[in-house]
Amino acid sequence: MALLNDLINLDLTDSTKKIIAEYIWIGGSGMDLRSKARTLPKPESDPKKLPKWNYDGSSTGQAPGEDSEVILYPQAIFKDPFRGGNNILVMCDAYTPAGEPIPTNKRHAAAKIFSNPEVEKEVPWYGIEQEYTLLQKDINWPLGWPKGGFPGPQGPYYCGIGADKAFGRDVVDAHYKACLYAGINISGINGEVMPGQWEFQVGPSVGISAGDEVWAARYILERITEIAGVVVSFDPKPIPGDWNGAGAHTNYSTKSMRDEGGYEIIKKAIEKLGLRHKEHIAAYGEGNERRLTGRHETANIHTFKWGVANRGASIRVGRDTEQEGKGYFEDRRPASNMDPYVVTSMIAETTLLL
Amino acid sequence: MEDLLNLDVSPYTDRIIAEYIWIGGSGTDVRSKSRTISKPVEHPSELPKWNYDGSSTGQAPGEDSEVILHPQAIFKDPFRGGNNILVICDAYTPQGEPIPTNKRAKAAEIFSDPKVVAQVPWFGIEQEYTLLQPNVNWPLGWPVGGYPGPQGPYYCGAGADKSFGRDISDAHYKACLYAGINISGTNGEVMPGQWEFQVGPSVGIEAGDHIWCARYLLERITEQAGVVLTLDPKPIEGDWNGAGCHTNYSTITMREDGGFEVIKKAILNLSLRHKEHISAYGEGNERRLTGKHETASINQFSWGVANRGCSIRVGRDTEKAGKGYLEDRRPASNMDPYTVTGLLAETTILWEPSLEAEALAAQKLALNV
């Protein structure tokens, strides 16, 4: 099928100025990503200059059939690693024809929080550690696990190498380069504690761009697993029992936390988070109660506690932050299926606006 | 072998290869054969007429089998590259009469009528299609002998468990852009293994030429990929979407201020010729237009803003701006675009209902025009 590949990789820049823009949005479940492509007359790098579009909301559980149009507003542009050339991926959010964000649009409220002057002046940074599990297609059992059975217990797999310890590295490495190409601020990857589980990190990103970049990275990951013939799962506890869950630890700092004396600011912020533990937990991902058990490097879902270098805490502060008296902290509560718009803006709101 | 297939012969010769493409006896089977042309050409009129064996395509008897090909549109050949071309043709008897399966000739007549020319009719055609596994003719990605999970996750979806055959859709998109086809977008469809591409806006007869060339490219690409293309309007019975060829349409007066009134008048005319249109909108459409799965029932004409369960849908932005276009959702995926585009132009620009018929229809549809 060499000729099919030639067509897929065709560089059109010699034949036309037209580009292909893949508009991406979040569907009715809050986790399903959808996309479709359109031709634009010439290259574009400013999302504000891209046309609004619409899609059939009745096919994604987001609108009734008799009034099915949902409008897409382009918000962020990334280079398309699959089509190359000047072709682009466009992260969008969804509105009614009357201009109201639809209920599943979490970006809109987050953008409002991030444009609040009290938040803006603190320049909030986020580093998000997205964990995920690869599953074998059709049987939905983790990649590398024997069908109908289990691999040896956790221990050798974290950052491991070797055909008996690392399952699916191709997907992870292809994803890393694809994200760098796309212009996503991907800062690293590693093999995780449970075999078949991996992690990538995005950041430090400022404000709303954290959410845009994580969603774009998730989209690229799902496209790559599609090519590889494996299934990606963002379930926070894919296998019950003595196997790690999957989280999306969110590292956070503000300008004041990064300046001299920042450690006191950090402690105050953590206190505020402690007072809103229930609200945050409710927004930190469906099914998180199966993951936050107090074992497997988590804190129990009902308990809020923090500690330096403590992976069994809700919030962990790094030793270097403690030593230098300034830095950032890590909220370890969010599940892998959290919505980054919700989590990042909620942390900003709780620590800066309330 | 690849090196030979991809050989760029232009440093060695001026000659080019022209692939002549025509529609066969069923009205949906596409045929082609190639010939060498002495040098690159700009316009179809520079290309020689040709002929083929009509008795092998159900279009002529054996004792008088020659059918003449008239070149009508040129596209760049994405398979051969260089200066090589694809040529969309239509078919005539040696005496110069269009053969019965030639729907382009009639459409070209309609589109050269001065009244139609003055209206600058635009078409945006949404071609849906289904990919099948070879030999079993079961949709791509479906378990053989069984069914996938119900519709919901597949529309515009990504992932190995939701999207089957994206390579074909993506290769096709670039191939069409390279060829010079006015392809405006693609998306994964509601039924798994089903896809859509859109061509337009194209003016008049071009719409048909571009769609047929795009269909040809799609079938050549599926041939390479080893999957089977079907344009059947209801490939799988039951709670699975059918495949359509929604045709978006506007004239210059619809696109100008006050256009919404012109659109409503057009819808009125269309409502009075529903049976004629339906009979020309594709074989087997009655299996698809059931009133479920985002269709209107085949026996009833309806229209509505943003309503995907209607025969004709008008977009919210057209309603808001007071001008724009309409979407005829009735055509099946196997429709002939020459026929459908020609008929839309004819019914809305050249045909007039009687005053009583018009008044009655206006009442029925609640349209004040």
XYZ file of C-alpha atoms in Angstrom:
723
model
C 0.000 0.000 0.000
C 2.956 2.287 -0.597
C 0.917 4.511 -2.894
C -1.735 5.126 -0.213
C 1.017 6.450 2.048
C 2.309 8.657 -0.740
C -1.082 10.284 -0.972
C -1.450 10.685 2.785
C 1.980 12.320 2.968
C 1.516 14.427 -0.161
C 3.017 17.871 0.270
C 0.463 20.145 -1.301
C 2.408 23.373 -0.822
C 3.643 23.158 -4.409
C 0.193 22.676 -5.907
C -2.007 25.010 -3.899
C -2.123 27.656 -1.151
C -5.138 25.888 0.362
C -4.728 24.247 3.751
C -6.734 21.675 5.680
C -7.934 22.647 9.158
C -9.060 19.864 11.531
C -11.569 21.397 13.970
C -11.550 19.527 17.289
C -14.176 19.697 20.064
C -15.296 17.831 23.179
C -18.475 15.746 22.839
C -21.451 15.058 25.055
C -19.765 12.819 27.628
C -17.210 15.500 28.482
C -14.387 13.088 27.544
C -15.079 12.034 23.947
C -13.105 14.014 21.399
C -14.589 14.708 17.970
C -13.129 16.325 14.872
C -13.792 17.073 11.239
C -11.819 18.857 8.563
C -12.384 21.761 6.221
C -10.405 23.460 3.478
C -9.221 27.028 4.094
C -8.012 29.299 1.309
C -4.550 29.994 2.781
C -2.315 29.380 5.839
C -3.485 30.977 9.110
C -1.870 31.287 12.540
C -4.389 33.460 14.414
C -7.388 31.525 15.767
C -9.435 34.735 15.794
C -9.143 34.899 12.009
C -10.502 31.363 11.497
C -14.179 31.031 10.581
C -16.665 29.754 13.151
C -18.191 26.439 12.110
C -20.979 24.178 13.260
C -21.659 20.460 13.748
C -24.538 18.069 14.278
C -25.041 18.213 18.032
C -27.785 15.596 17.841
C -25.125 13.012 16.919
C -22.970 13.746 19.972
C -25.681 14.036 22.623
C -25.421 17.813 22.682
C -28.561 19.027 20.859
C -32.009 17.742 19.794
C -32.620 16.640 16.188
C -35.074 19.451 15.433
C -32.554 22.106 16.477
C -29.275 20.344 15.963
C -26.689 22.990 15.081
C -23.954 23.615 17.620
C -21.470 26.376 16.794
C -17.693 25.876 17.026
C -15.498 28.833 18.061
C -11.787 28.322 17.175
C -9.614 28.973 20.237
C -6.116 27.571 19.639
C -4.091 26.482 16.613
C -1.498 23.692 16.476
C 0.436 22.303 13.511
C -1.050 19.043 12.178
C 1.560 16.278 12.640
C -0.494 13.854 10.498
C -1.004 16.048 7.454
C 2.179 18.127 7.665
C 2.754 21.174 5.465
C 0.768 24.224 6.541
C -2.176 22.131 7.691
C -3.488 22.758 11.208
C -5.382 21.366 14.191
C -7.848 23.800 15.746
C -9.016 23.387 19.358
C -12.595 24.740 19.610
C -15.349 25.166 22.169
C -19.085 24.881 21.575
C -21.948 27.401 21.689
C -25.650 27.608 20.884
C -26.570 29.618 17.798
C -27.575 32.369 20.243
C -23.970 32.565 21.484
C -24.360 30.801 24.849
C -21.809 28.130 25.819
C -23.542 24.734 25.761
C -23.611 22.879 29.116
C -20.629 20.629 28.316
C -18.463 23.642 27.352
C -16.147 23.983 30.368
C -13.660 26.237 28.601
C -15.871 29.290 28.583
C -16.158 29.595 32.364
C -12.453 28.840 32.750
C -11.547 31.588 30.287
C -13.585 34.036 32.353
C -11.695 33.107 35.509
C -8.353 33.424 33.757
C -9.172 36.877 32.402
C -10.111 38.170 35.856
C -7.460 40.847 36.611
C -6.759 39.320 40.056
C -5.848 36.054 38.337
C -4.093 37.551 35.343
C -1.625 39.517 37.422
C -0.548 36.369 39.267
C 0.423 34.646 35.980
C -0.727 31.145 37.034
C 1.484 28.326 35.707
C 0.329 24.720 35.309
C 2.261 21.515 34.746
C -0.116 18.639 34.123
C 0.974 15.001 34.377
C -1.412 13.030 32.191
C -1.423 9.292 32.918
C -3.193 6.841 30.618
C -3.477 3.123 29.963
C -3.132 1.314 26.638
C -5.526 -1.563 26.017
C -5.555 -4.348 23.455
C -8.289 -3.718 20.891
C -11.467 -5.863 21.022
C -10.757 -7.423 24.422
C -10.036 -4.149 26.266
C -7.337 -5.796 28.424
C -4.120 -3.803 29.052
C -1.456 -3.955 26.376
C 1.194 -6.557 27.131
C -0.969 -8.422 29.674
C -1.681 -12.094 28.944
C -5.260 -12.692 27.775
C -7.300 -14.141 30.597
C -4.489 -13.548 33.126
C -2.211 -11.021 34.851
C 1.466 -10.012 34.548
C 3.877 -10.209 37.501
C 3.182 -7.665 40.288
C 4.160 -4.010 40.061
C 7.808 -3.217 40.698
C 9.832 -3.632 37.484
C 7.677 -1.514 35.197
C 8.057 2.108 36.365
C 10.472 3.733 33.822
C 11.450 0.174 32.855
C 12.838 -1.103 29.572
C 12.721 -4.474 27.900
C 10.103 -6.491 26.065
C 8.880 -7.952 29.357
C 8.502 -4.591 31.091
C 7.627 -1.830 28.609
C 4.473 -2.247 26.474
C 3.660 0.332 23.808
C 6.702 2.603 23.811
C 6.194 3.286 20.100
C 2.928 5.033 20.820
C 4.475 7.135 23.568
C 7.531 8.156 21.549
C 5.533 8.925 18.405
C 3.203 11.021 20.577
C 6.122 12.933 22.115
C 7.495 14.033 18.749
C 4.055 14.690 17.296
C 3.272 17.040 20.197
C 6.580 18.862 19.868
C 5.935 19.264 16.137
C 2.416 20.520 16.813
C 3.705 23.240 19.127
C 2.341 21.702 22.331
C 4.413 22.432 25.411
C 5.133 18.752 26.200
C 7.811 18.576 28.849
C 8.420 14.854 29.308
C 7.255 11.233 29.328
C 7.772 8.124 31.426
C 6.612 4.546 31.756
C 4.316 4.166 34.770
C 4.046 1.788 37.698
C 1.317 -0.388 36.221
C 2.451 -2.250 33.094
C 0.828 -0.811 29.952
C 0.407 2.550 31.666
C 2.286 5.675 30.607
C 2.496 9.358 31.419
C 3.265 12.571 29.553
C 3.580 16.018 31.058
C 2.491 19.333 29.541
C 3.770 22.626 30.908
C 4.532 25.028 32.315
C 1.564 26.610 30.545
C -0.072 29.894 31.500
C -3.750 30.048 32.315
C -6.207 28.807 29.707
C -3.495 27.439 27.407
C -2.906 24.556 29.831
C -6.358 23.194 29.039
C -6.020 23.780 25.304
C -2.688 21.990 25.188
C -3.759 18.979 27.248
C -6.880 18.475 25.117
C -4.867 18.797 21.894
C -2.319 16.322 23.284
C -5.147 13.893 24.161
C -6.493 14.209 20.622
C -3.092 13.491 19.092
C -2.713 10.507 21.430
C -6.046 9.032 20.355
C -5.177 9.519 16.675
C -1.858 7.743 17.223
C -3.429 4.819 19.083
C -5.954 4.606 16.248
C -3.051 4.176 13.802
C -1.337 1.691 16.117
C -4.504 -0.385 16.521
C -4.613 -0.082 20.318
C -7.163 1.630 22.531
C -6.329 4.454 24.949
C -8.187 4.582 28.233
C -8.365 7.544 30.588
C -10.232 5.546 33.222
C -8.805 6.418 36.670
C -8.783 2.787 37.881
C -8.741 0.543 34.818
C -7.927 -2.644 36.763
C -9.247 -3.079 40.327
C -6.981 -4.668 42.906
C -3.282 -4.244 43.543
C -2.688 -2.131 40.454
C -2.093 1.620 40.324
C -4.796 3.911 39.069
C -4.245 6.709 36.563
C -4.204 10.343 37.618
C -3.604 13.806 36.200
C -1.538 15.432 38.924
C -1.653 19.174 38.474
C 1.346 21.245 39.460
C 0.570 24.905 40.142
C 2.264 28.145 41.007
C 1.567 31.863 40.886
C 4.002 34.745 40.529
C 3.952 35.330 44.279
C 4.687 31.662 44.944
C 7.656 31.794 42.621
C 9.058 34.951 44.253
C 10.966 35.299 47.542
C 8.766 34.286 50.446
C 6.612 32.235 48.131
C 6.450 29.285 50.532
C 4.125 31.201 52.857
C 1.845 31.984 49.924
C 1.880 28.301 49.036
C 0.858 27.291 52.558
C -2.003 29.803 52.533
C -3.185 28.501 49.170
C -3.123 24.923 50.414
C -5.214 25.943 53.407
C -7.833 27.458 51.092
C -7.885 24.286 49.029
C -8.416 22.281 52.197
C -11.577 24.257 52.931
C -13.038 23.389 49.518
C -11.951 19.752 49.346
C -15.428 18.375 48.599
C -16.115 20.876 45.786
C -12.796 20.134 44.116
C -13.173 16.382 44.420
C -16.608 16.567 42.774
C -15.014 18.254 39.770
C -11.836 16.168 39.594
C -13.124 13.314 37.428
C -15.788 10.576 37.324
C -14.916 7.348 39.093
C -12.126 8.891 41.148
C -13.424 7.108 44.281
C -12.179 3.825 42.798
C -8.696 5.364 42.557
C -8.288 7.578 45.663
C -8.226 4.784 48.229
C -5.275 5.872 50.338
C -3.149 3.099 48.792
C -1.089 3.042 45.579
C 0.371 6.501 46.098
C -2.943 8.259 46.638
C -4.631 9.957 49.565
C -8.053 8.741 50.579
C -10.809 10.636 48.758
C -12.440 11.801 52.005
C -9.237 13.084 53.587
C -7.401 16.279 52.741
C -3.767 16.348 53.782
C -0.559 17.814 52.481
C 3.109 17.112 52.985
C 6.599 17.664 51.650
C 7.727 14.854 49.335
C 4.672 12.839 50.443
C 3.068 10.875 47.598
C 0.341 9.619 49.870
C -0.979 13.147 50.385
C -3.632 15.140 48.541
C -1.137 17.939 47.967
C 2.590 17.342 47.742
C 5.219 20.083 48.011
C 8.629 19.263 46.568
C 11.773 19.261 48.763
C 13.359 21.927 46.563
C 10.404 24.246 47.038
C 10.711 23.769 50.808
C 14.458 24.372 50.701
C 14.382 27.490 48.535
C 11.341 28.923 50.286
C 9.516 29.375 46.983
C 8.278 27.308 44.057
C 5.093 25.378 43.382
C 2.917 22.571 44.702
C 1.336 19.447 43.243
C -2.380 18.678 43.543
C -2.418 14.879 43.292
C -6.181 14.492 43.489
C -7.322 14.914 39.850
C -8.120 11.710 37.974
C -6.765 10.964 34.485
C -10.203 11.716 33.035
C -10.433 15.186 34.600
C -11.254 18.181 32.416
C -8.139 20.403 32.520
C -10.229 23.562 31.942
C -12.226 22.785 35.095
C -9.294 21.757 37.281
C -6.920 24.583 36.348
C -9.533 27.313 36.682
C -10.900 25.898 39.924
C -7.457 25.903 41.523
C -6.980 29.522 40.397
C -10.420 30.492 41.659
C -10.034 28.877 45.078
C -6.525 30.222 45.710
C -6.854 33.698 44.168
C -10.470 34.784 44.083
C -12.034 33.364 47.229
C 8.074 -1.489 -8.860
C 7.203 1.629 -6.858
C 10.032 3.489 -8.533
C 8.509 2.712 -11.889
C 5.003 3.682 -10.807
C 6.310 6.982 -9.489
C 8.678 7.637 -12.401
C 8.655 11.240 -13.512
C 8.925 10.973 -17.289
C 8.801 14.716 -17.977
C 12.580 15.098 -18.390
C 12.473 12.430 -21.096
C 9.397 13.259 -23.126
C 6.680 15.871 -23.640
C 4.090 13.154 -23.861
C 1.479 12.807 -21.141
C -0.935 10.066 -20.128
C -4.623 10.930 -20.114
C -7.037 8.672 -18.182
C -10.461 8.986 -19.835
C -13.244 8.393 -17.292
C -16.928 7.740 -18.009
C -20.049 6.382 -16.308
C -21.141 2.873 -17.251
C -24.444 1.174 -17.878
C -25.744 1.024 -14.301
C -25.475 4.774 -13.884
C -23.133 4.383 -10.911
C -20.284 2.218 -12.219
C -17.273 4.301 -13.208
C -14.967 3.118 -16.017
C -11.653 4.378 -17.348
C -8.838 3.687 -19.767
C -5.757 5.655 -20.712
C -4.040 6.948 -23.802
C -0.881 8.874 -24.607
C -1.298 12.506 -25.647
C 1.553 14.215 -27.504
C 1.930 17.158 -25.129
C 0.344 18.816 -22.057
C -3.052 20.465 -22.644
C -4.934 23.234 -20.863
C -8.502 22.767 -22.051
C -10.694 19.704 -22.671
C -11.443 20.960 -26.181
C -7.812 20.300 -27.067
C -8.254 16.595 -26.308
C -9.372 14.125 -28.958
C -12.761 12.408 -28.745
C -12.347 8.689 -28.143
C -14.535 5.604 -28.065
C -15.030 2.431 -26.023
C -16.749 -0.940 -26.209
C -20.260 -0.178 -25.041
C -21.278 -3.822 -25.313
C -18.995 -4.543 -22.357
C -20.667 -1.973 -20.125
C -24.295 -2.611 -21.004
C -24.483 0.513 -23.119
C -24.492 -0.764 -26.719
C -25.234 -3.954 -28.672
C -22.341 -6.128 -29.853
C -22.968 -5.500 -33.556
C -22.790 -1.741 -33.116
C -20.709 -1.388 -30.011
C -18.805 1.870 -30.339
C -19.732 4.584 -27.887
C -18.030 7.950 -28.360
C -16.374 9.758 -25.444
C -16.483 13.576 -25.404
C -13.870 15.074 -22.981
C -15.571 17.574 -20.653
C -13.276 18.336 -17.695
C -9.586 17.917 -16.884
C -8.021 17.189 -13.461
C -4.414 16.481 -12.460
C -3.690 12.778 -11.949
C -2.600 12.221 -8.308
C -1.540 8.626 -9.045
C 0.713 9.325 -12.015
C 1.829 12.853 -11.036
C 3.777 15.034 -13.463
C 1.673 16.510 -16.278
C -0.563 13.466 -16.507
C -4.298 14.048 -16.346
C -7.722 12.600 -15.585
C -10.447 13.442 -18.103
C -14.138 13.335 -17.175
C -16.129 12.416 -20.309
C -19.704 11.813 -21.302
C -20.965 9.280 -23.836
C -22.626 9.666 -27.258
C -23.713 7.537 -30.205
C -21.574 7.835 -33.343
C -24.324 10.128 -34.671
C -23.716 12.552 -31.797
C -26.772 11.772 -29.652
C -26.209 11.351 -25.893
C -26.761 7.684 -24.995
C -29.616 7.042 -22.505
C -27.328 6.751 -19.468
C -25.665 10.095 -20.268
C -27.205 12.449 -17.670
C -24.623 15.185 -18.171
C -25.932 16.308 -21.550
C -29.372 17.199 -20.208
C -27.855 18.952 -17.180
C -25.500 20.950 -19.407
C -28.539 22.123 -21.405
C -30.265 23.319 -18.238
C -27.123 25.047 -17.020
C -26.646 26.900 -20.288
C -30.201 28.292 -20.268
C -29.712 32.081 -19.944
C -32.160 32.283 -17.023
C -30.118 29.711 -15.108
C -26.784 31.249 -16.102
C -27.961 34.596 -14.768
C -28.730 33.014 -11.374
C -25.178 31.638 -10.939
C -26.333 28.459 -9.144
C -23.931 27.188 -6.469
C -23.870 23.610 -5.195
C -22.211 22.085 -2.126
C -22.569 18.329 -2.191
C -22.043 16.127 0.890
C -21.104 12.678 -0.386
C -21.489 9.907 2.219
C -20.064 6.439 1.601
C -19.419 3.175 3.419
C -16.238 1.070 3.422
C -16.622 -2.707 3.376
C -14.191 -5.525 4.146
C -13.440 -7.352 0.879
C -14.989 -10.783 0.224
C -17.408 -10.659 3.160
C -18.904 -7.279 2.202
C -19.379 -6.432 5.873
C -18.499 -2.867 6.977
C -14.873 -2.117 7.774
C -14.101 -2.451 11.476
C -17.217 -4.521 12.219
C -16.675 -7.985 13.727
C -17.360 -10.630 11.093
C -20.616 -12.372 11.981
C -21.562 -9.665 14.499
C -22.182 -5.969 15.139
C -20.241 -3.158 16.806
C -21.637 -1.197 19.777
C -24.568 1.069 18.865
C -24.190 4.432 17.160
C -23.075 7.332 19.338
C -19.274 7.342 19.646
C -18.426 7.183 15.950
C -19.550 10.565 14.468
C -16.300 12.592 14.031
C -14.684 10.141 16.473
C -11.039 9.153 16.839
C -9.481 5.978 18.196
C -8.987 2.429 16.978
C -12.348 1.414 18.425
C -14.292 4.249 16.819
C -12.720 5.231 13.520
C -12.242 2.680 10.707
C -10.506 3.624 7.481
C -9.285 7.163 8.171
C -6.282 6.547 5.911
C -8.619 6.332 2.951
C -10.485 9.508 3.852
C -7.248 11.428 4.406
C -5.482 10.117 1.291
C -8.602 10.996 -0.705
C -8.720 14.551 0.698
C -5.175 15.343 -0.430
C -5.573 13.517 -3.739
C -8.628 15.649 -4.532
C -6.890 18.888 -3.587
C -3.945 17.899 -5.770
C -6.245 17.009 -8.676
C -7.923 20.428 -8.521
C -11.256 19.150 -7.195
C -13.044 21.709 -5.038
C -13.145 19.482 -1.933
C -14.208 21.537 1.074
C -14.042 19.048 3.961
C -14.356 15.534 5.371
C -15.758 13.898 8.504
C -16.334 10.499 10.067
C -20.045 9.615 9.991
C -22.578 8.330 12.514
C -22.440 4.680 11.409
C -19.009 3.103 12.032
C -17.126 2.544 8.766
C -19.050 5.362 7.098
C -17.447 8.618 5.949
C -18.321 11.835 4.184
C -16.561 14.372 1.999
C -17.955 17.624 0.689
C -17.359 19.265 -2.688
C -18.227 22.890 -3.313
C -19.267 25.539 -3.743
C -19.227 24.675 -7.438
C -21.042 26.581 -10.164
C -23.514 24.778 -12.404
C -22.260 21.759 -14.334
C -18.920 21.726 -12.487
C -20.588 20.291 -9.394
C -21.335 17.056 -11.248
C -17.898 16.859 -12.884
C -16.110 17.363 -9.562
C -18.230 14.792 -7.711
C -17.756 12.145 -10.376
C -14.003 12.717 -10.441
C -13.924 12.591 -6.630
C -15.864 9.309 -6.713
C -13.380 7.950 -9.244
C -10.420 8.914 -7.017
C -12.136 7.345 -4.011
C -12.665 4.034 -5.791
C -9.047 3.996 -7.033
C -7.847 4.638 -3.474
C -10.025 1.929 -1.922
C -8.737 -0.381 -4.634
C -5.185 0.284 -3.419
C -6.194 -0.094 0.205
C -7.900 -3.415 -0.445
C -11.324 -2.374 0.821
C -14.590 -2.085 -1.063
C -16.470 1.155 -1.589
C -20.245 1.178 -1.555
C -22.595 4.036 -2.356
C -25.653 2.023 -1.302
C -28.064 4.346 0.561
C -28.884 1.808 3.329
C -26.027 -0.683 3.489
C -27.118 -2.233 6.823
C -30.770 -2.695 7.796
C -31.916 -1.753 11.277
C -30.762 0.875 13.739
C -27.910 2.090 11.541
C -27.796 5.357 9.586
C -28.118 5.284 5.828
C -25.847 7.137 3.417
C -27.030 10.274 1.678
C -25.765 12.953 -0.665
C -27.242 16.120 0.827
C -27.139 18.863 -1.773
C -26.736 22.445 -0.643
C -27.994 24.965 -3.177
C -28.221 28.710 -3.707
C -28.708 31.209 -6.508
C -27.429 34.744 -6.695
C -30.756 36.157 -5.537
C -30.788 33.771 -2.548
C -27.334 34.982 -1.561
C -28.289 38.675 -1.731
C -30.298 40.755 0.757
C -33.860 39.517 0.942
C -32.652 36.098 -0.226
C -34.621 34.223 2.443
C -37.851 35.030 0.575
C -36.369 33.618 -2.621
C -35.348 30.516 -0.683
C -38.888 30.050 0.624
C -40.305 30.376 -2.915
C -37.808 27.755 -4.093
C -38.891 25.429 -1.272
C -42.497 25.929 -2.354
C -41.681 24.914 -5.925
C -39.745 21.903 -4.681
C -42.691 20.818 -2.521
C -44.894 20.684 -5.613
C -42.477 18.441 -7.504
C -41.547 16.134 -4.611
C -42.434 12.928 -6.475
C -40.434 13.892 -9.601
C -37.377 14.717 -7.520
C -37.611 11.629 -5.351
C -37.761 9.338 -8.373
C -34.531 10.922 -9.641
C -32.738 11.015 -6.295
C -31.241 7.517 -6.256
C -32.225 3.842 -6.409
C -33.170 2.221 -3.126
C -33.761 5.530 -1.340
C -37.011 4.175 0.144
C -34.898 1.922 2.402
C -33.144 5.044 3.699
C -35.809 7.788 3.901
C -37.835 6.306 6.737
C -38.333 9.351 8.943
C -35.787 7.945 11.426
C -31.988 8.296 11.546
C -31.992 12.005 10.642
C -34.176 11.616 7.533
C -37.674 12.708 6.549
C -40.088 10.025 5.364
C -39.929 9.495 1.587
C -43.625 10.204 1.067
C -43.720 13.497 2.902
C -42.196 16.833 2.004
C -41.159 19.003 4.944
C -38.764 21.818 5.672
C -37.368 23.504 8.786
C -34.568 25.618 10.201
C -31.735 23.541 11.753
C -34.046 20.496 11.533
C -32.242 17.356 10.423
C -35.493 15.355 10.231
C -36.792 17.386 7.272
C -36.627 17.043 3.485
C -35.135 20.530 3.224
C -33.095 22.130 6.009
C -32.263 25.821 6.183
C -29.283 26.729 8.375
C -29.593 29.044 11.372
C -27.119 31.480 9.851
C -29.225 31.759 6.711
C -32.280 32.494 8.853
C -30.374 35.097 10.859
C -28.767 36.851 7.901
C -31.989 36.761 5.866
C -30.080 35.232 2.940
C -27.956 32.184 2.149
C -28.760 28.704 0.897
C -30.916 25.606 1.421
C -29.955 21.969 1.995
C -31.897 19.289 0.123
C -31.448 16.240 2.379
C -33.356 13.837 0.154
C -30.735 12.637 -2.369
C -29.236 9.206 -1.711
C -25.483 8.539 -1.762
C -25.847 6.822 -5.145
C -27.612 9.771 -6.794
C -26.297 11.177 -10.061
C -25.084 14.724 -9.315
C -25.757 15.862 -12.897
C -29.388 14.826 -12.525
C -29.889 16.263 -9.036
C -28.172 19.606 -9.638
C -29.911 20.044 -13.001
C -33.306 19.230 -11.518
C -32.834 21.659 -8.600
C -32.004 24.446 -11.049
C -34.889 23.500 -13.320
C -37.555 23.317 -10.597
C -36.525 26.532 -8.857
C -35.553 28.720 -11.834
C -37.278 27.434 -14.979
C -40.467 25.809 -13.713
C -43.556 27.651 -12.485
C -46.499 26.042 -10.680
C -50.072 27.140 -11.334
C -51.280 29.920 -9.013
C -53.761 27.672 -7.190
C -51.211 24.936 -6.658
C -48.804 27.514 -5.303
C -51.349 29.013 -2.916
C -52.356 25.595 -1.584
C -48.770 24.559 -1.023
C -47.957 27.853 0.675
C -50.746 27.200 3.135
C -49.689 23.603 3.761
C -46.100 24.562 4.456
C -46.952 27.788 6.290
C -44.866 29.762 3.839
C -45.866 33.331 3.067
C -44.262 34.216 -0.239
